[in-house]
Coordinates of C-alpha atoms in Angstrom, one line a residue:
X1 CA -25.4 71.4 65.1
X2 CA -28.5 69.9 63.6
X3 CA -27.4 71.0 60.2
X4 CA -24.0 69.2 60.8
X5 CA -25.9 65.9 61.9
X6 CA -28.2 66.2 58.8
X7 CA -25.1 66.2 56.5
X8 CA -23.0 63.7 58.1
X9 CA -23.0 60.2 59.6
X10 CA -24.6 60.2 63.0
X11 CA -21.4 59.2 64.8
X12 CA -18.6 59.8 62.3
X13 CA -17.1 63.0 60.8
X14 CA -16.2 60.9 57.8
X15 CA -18.6 58.7 56.0
X16 CA -17.6 56.1 55.2
X17 CA -14.7 56.0 57.7
X18 CA -11.5 54.6 55.9
X19 CA -9.6 53.9 59.1
X20 CA -10.9 50.4 59.7
X21 CA -9.9 49.1 56.4
X22 CA -6.6 51.1 56.3
X23 CA -5.5 49.8 59.7
X24 CA -6.5 46.3 58.7
X25 CA -4.2 46.5 55.8
X26 CA -1.3 48.0 57.8
X27 CA -1.4 45.2 60.4
X28 CA -1.4 42.6 57.6
X29 CA 1.5 44.3 55.9
X30 CA 3.4 44.7 59.0
X31 CA 2.6 40.9 60.2
X32 CA 3.7 39.6 56.7
X33 CA 6.8 41.8 56.8
X34 CA 7.7 40.5 60.4
X35 CA 7.3 36.9 59.3
X36 CA 9.2 37.3 56.0
X37 CA 12.1 39.3 57.9
X38 CA 12.4 36.7 60.8
X39 CA 12.4 33.7 58.3
X40 CA 15.1 35.4 56.3
X41 CA 17.0 36.1 59.4
X42 CA 17.1 32.4 60.2
X43 CA 18.0 31.4 56.8
X44 CA 14.7 29.8 56.0
X45 CA 13.7 30.2 52.4
X46 CA 10.6 32.0 51.7
X47 CA 7.9 30.1 49.2
X48 CA 6.2 31.9 46.5
X49 CA 8.5 35.1 47.8
X50 CA 11.9 36.2 46.3
X51 CA 14.5 37.4 48.8
X52 CA 13.6 41.0 48.1
X53 CA 10.7 40.6 50.2
X54 CA 12.5 39.1 53.0
X55 CA 13.9 42.2 54.1
X56 CA 12.8 44.7 57.0
X57 CA 11.4 47.4 54.9
X58 CA 8.1 45.6 54.2
X59 CA 7.7 45.4 58.0
X60 CA 8.6 49.2 58.4
X61 CA 6.1 50.1 55.7
X62 CA 3.4 48.4 57.4
X63 CA 4.4 49.8 60.8
X64 CA 4.3 53.4 59.5
X65 CA 0.9 52.7 58.0
X66 CA -0.5 51.3 61.3
X67 CA 1.1 54.4 63.2
X68 CA -0.5 56.8 60.5
X69 CA -3.9 54.9 61.0
X70 CA -3.5 55.4 64.9
X71 CA -2.9 59.0 64.6
X72 CA -5.6 59.7 62.1
X73 CA -8.2 57.5 63.7
X74 CA -7.9 59.0 67.1
X75 CA -7.4 62.5 65.8
X76 CA -10.9 61.9 64.0
X77 CA -12.5 60.4 67.3
X78 CA -11.5 63.4 69.2
X79 CA -12.8 65.8 66.5
X80 CA -16.0 63.7 66.7
X81 CA -16.4 64.4 70.2
X82 CA -15.7 68.2 70.2
X83 CA -18.4 68.4 67.4
X84 CA -21.0 66.8 69.4
X85 CA -21.1 63.2 67.9
X86 CA -20.4 61.3 70.9
X87 CA -24.0 60.9 72.2
X88 CA -24.6 58.8 75.6
X89 CA -25.1 55.7 73.6
X90 CA -21.7 56.1 71.5
X91 CA -19.9 56.9 74.9
X92 CA -21.4 53.6 76.3
X93 CA -20.3 51.7 73.3
X94 CA -16.8 53.4 73.6
X95 CA -16.6 52.0 77.1
X96 CA -17.5 48.7 76.3
X97 CA -14.9 48.6 73.5
X98 CA -12.2 49.7 76.0
X99 CA -13.2 46.9 78.4
X100 CA -13.3 44.3 75.7
X101 CA -9.7 45.4 74.6
X102 CA -8.5 45.1 78.3
X103 CA -10.2 41.5 78.6
X104 CA -8.2 40.5 75.4
X105 CA -5.0 41.8 76.8
X106 CA -5.8 39.7 80.1
X107 CA -5.8 36.5 77.6
X108 CA -2.4 37.5 76.4
X109 CA -1.0 37.3 79.9
X110 CA -3.0 34.4 80.6
X111 CA -0.9 32.6 77.9
X112 CA 2.5 33.7 79.4
X113 CA 1.7 32.9 82.9
X114 CA 0.2 29.4 81.7
X115 CA 3.8 28.7 80.2
X116 CA 5.5 29.8 83.2
X117 CA 3.3 27.8 85.7
X118 CA 3.4 24.7 83.7
X119 CA 7.2 24.7 83.7
X120 CA 7.5 25.7 87.2
X121 CA 5.0 23.5 88.7
X122 CA 5.7 20.3 86.8
X123 CA 9.6 21.0 86.1
X124 CA 10.2 17.0 85.8
X125 CA 7.1 16.3 83.8
X126 CA 7.1 12.6 82.6
X127 CA 5.3 13.2 79.6
X128 CA 7.6 16.1 78.2
X129 CA 10.6 13.8 78.6
X130 CA 12.9 16.5 77.4
X131 CA 11.9 19.1 80.1
X132 CA 14.0 17.5 82.6
X133 CA 17.1 18.1 80.4
X134 CA 16.3 21.8 80.4
X135 CA 15.4 22.0 84.3
X136 CA 17.0 19.4 86.1
X137 CA 13.8 18.4 87.6
X138 CA 13.6 21.4 89.6
X139 CA 12.5 25.2 89.6
X140 CA 14.3 27.2 89.1
X141 CA 16.4 25.2 86.8
X142 CA 19.7 23.9 88.0
X143 CA 22.5 26.3 87.5
X144 CA 20.2 29.3 87.0
X145 CA 20.8 32.6 89.3
X146 CA 17.9 34.6 89.6
X147 CA 17.3 38.7 90.0
X148 CA 16.8 39.6 93.5
X149 CA 13.3 40.2 93.9
X150 CA 13.9 42.6 96.7
X151 CA 16.1 44.9 94.8
X152 CA 15.2 46.4 91.3
X153 CA 11.7 44.4 91.1
X154 CA 10.6 45.9 94.4
X155 CA 11.7 49.4 93.4
X156 CA 9.6 49.1 90.1
X157 CA 6.9 47.8 92.2
X158 CA 6.8 50.8 94.4
X159 CA 7.1 53.1 91.3
X160 CA 4.1 51.5 89.8
X161 CA 1.9 51.6 93.0
X162 CA 3.0 55.4 93.4
X163 CA 1.9 55.9 89.6
X164 CA -1.2 54.4 90.2
X165 CA -2.0 57.0 93.0
X166 CA -1.0 59.9 90.8
X167 CA -3.2 59.0 88.1
X168 CA -6.1 58.6 90.5
X169 CA -5.4 62.1 91.9
X170 CA -5.4 63.4 88.4
X171 CA -8.8 61.9 87.8
X172 CA -10.3 63.2 90.9
X173 CA -8.8 66.7 90.2
X174 CA -10.7 66.5 86.9
X175 CA -13.8 65.4 88.4
X176 CA -13.8 68.4 90.8
X177 CA -12.6 70.9 88.1
X178 CA -9.0 71.1 89.6
X179 CA -7.1 71.7 86.3
X180 CA -3.9 72.1 88.0
X181 CA -4.1 69.0 89.9
X182 CA -5.1 67.2 86.6
X183 CA -1.9 68.5 84.9
X184 CA 0.6 67.7 87.8
X185 CA -1.1 64.3 88.3
X186 CA -0.7 63.2 84.7
X187 CA 2.8 64.7 84.5
X188 CA 4.1 62.6 87.6
X189 CA 2.4 59.4 86.2
X190 CA 4.1 59.9 82.8
X191 CA 7.6 60.6 84.5
X192 CA 7.2 57.4 86.9
X193 CA 6.1 55.3 83.9
X194 CA 9.4 56.5 82.1
X195 CA 11.4 55.7 85.5
X196 CA 9.7 52.3 85.4
X197 CA 10.8 51.5 81.9
X198 CA 14.4 52.7 82.6
X199 CA 14.9 50.7 85.6
X200 CA 13.4 47.6 83.7
X201 CA 15.9 48.0 80.9
X202 CA 18.7 48.1 83.4
X203 CA 17.5 45.0 84.8
X204 CA 17.5 43.2 81.4
X205 CA 21.0 44.3 80.8
X206 CA 22.4 43.0 84.2
X207 CA 20.0 39.9 84.4
X208 CA 22.2 36.9 84.9
X209 CA 20.2 34.8 82.4
X210 CA 19.4 35.1 78.7
X211 CA 16.1 34.4 76.7
X212 CA 17.5 31.6 74.8
X213 CA 19.5 29.5 77.2
X214 CA 16.7 28.4 79.6
X215 CA 13.1 27.8 79.8
X216 CA 13.3 30.1 83.0
X217 CA 14.6 33.1 80.9
X218 CA 12.2 32.5 78.1
X219 CA 9.1 32.6 80.5
X220 CA 10.6 35.3 82.5
X221 CA 11.3 37.7 79.5
X222 CA 8.1 36.9 77.7
X223 CA 5.9 37.6 80.6
X224 CA 7.9 40.6 82.0
X225 CA 8.8 42.1 78.6
X226 CA 5.2 41.9 77.4
X227 CA 4.1 43.6 80.6
X228 CA 7.0 46.3 79.8
X229 CA 5.6 46.9 76.5
X230 CA 2.2 47.5 77.8
X231 CA 4.0 50.1 80.4
X232 CA 5.5 51.9 77.3
X233 CA 2.2 52.1 75.6
X234 CA 0.5 53.2 78.7
X235 CA 3.0 55.9 79.0
X236 CA 2.3 57.3 75.4
X237 CA -1.4 57.0 76.2
X238 CA -0.8 59.2 79.4
X239 CA 1.4 61.6 77.6
X240 CA -1.2 62.1 75.0
X241 CA -3.9 62.7 77.7
X242 CA -1.3 65.4 79.2
X243 CA -1.2 67.2 75.9
X244 CA -4.9 67.2 75.8
X245 CA -5.3 68.4 79.3
X246 CA -2.8 71.2 78.5
X247 CA -5.1 72.2 75.5
X248 CA -8.3 72.1 77.8
X249 CA -10.0 69.2 76.0
X250 CA -11.2 67.5 79.1
X251 CA -14.3 68.5 81.1
X252 CA -15.7 66.9 84.3
X253 CA -18.6 65.6 82.2
X254 CA -16.8 64.5 79.4
X255 CA -13.2 62.9 79.5
X256 CA -13.5 59.3 78.2
X257 CA -10.2 59.5 76.6
X258 CA -8.5 60.1 80.0
X259 CA -10.7 57.4 81.8
X260 CA -9.7 54.8 79.1
X261 CA -5.8 55.6 79.8
X262 CA -6.5 55.3 83.7
X263 CA -8.4 52.1 83.1
X264 CA -5.3 50.7 81.1
X265 CA -2.9 52.0 83.5
X266 CA -4.5 50.3 86.7
X267 CA -4.6 47.1 84.5
X268 CA -0.9 47.3 84.0
X269 CA -0.6 48.0 88.0
X270 CA -2.6 44.8 88.6
X271 CA -0.6 42.5 86.2
X272 CA 2.7 43.9 87.6
X273 CA 1.7 42.9 91.1
X274 CA 1.0 39.4 90.0
X275 CA 4.3 39.1 88.1
X276 CA 6.2 40.3 91.0
X277 CA 4.9 37.8 93.6
X278 CA 4.7 35.1 91.2
X279 CA 7.5 35.2 89.0
X280 CA 10.0 37.4 91.0
X281 CA 9.4 36.2 94.5
X282 CA 7.7 32.7 94.3
X283 CA 9.1 31.6 91.0
X284 CA 12.7 32.2 92.1
X285 CA 12.5 30.9 95.8
X286 CA 15.3 28.6 96.7
X287 CA 17.4 29.6 93.9
X288 CA 20.9 31.3 94.2
X289 CA 20.6 35.2 93.7
X290 CA 23.0 37.2 91.4
X291 CA 24.6 40.3 93.0
X292 CA 25.5 43.2 90.9

């Protein structure tokens, strides 16, 4: 191992690592492609660019590059851990990085909740003279039927709370060397994550309002949809951990990849509880409920 460390970087198996630069380029191409694609779809001319650039292919090139970097970078990170490059200091920094990532995600949700509470608490705001035209001076807006919070949303709340229990079971099983419990706990969590997403897709299909026809719909779909995306990402995260658990990658002493996935999943659970009580229950109080 001493020879390996002498020949290579002290915390990377590749020196210099190409992934930060490639990831940044992929994200830039994907963002530019998305902007050009959306502007072209709206019929807006693109300055300095021809119509050829305003097609979806640029976005998908960036997306493929980002996915390739995610796979390559994380694969190298796993290899670094197996080869002994993740010292205690490196492991500590990985934890700091995950904490900062989750904190940045919290800020995203602050923006969506800010928009929701601003519109719901001040539906007749005099400064924003057009708001009354969209809300009728009340919340939920006049004429809006809401989703029954005690039907599909409550069902999904139970699913996520149960998934938080199973992922905790998996974590404790790993710590105590119970590999069978680890695999079963992770498998059940992945299944529950898929079930949650399925129920939410069905809820969107039967929702009595749309994204574009009211400020209620816009704030509802942005907050719940952004959370749904996090559930999708977290499910993939846990599925990868399940594959790694089946391969025997995790040990009771060294399993930060799984720990990070568990942190992320618990964060998703907490956000959903806030969503459920604030948007589904309190935010729809007094409005007619759509029955399907």
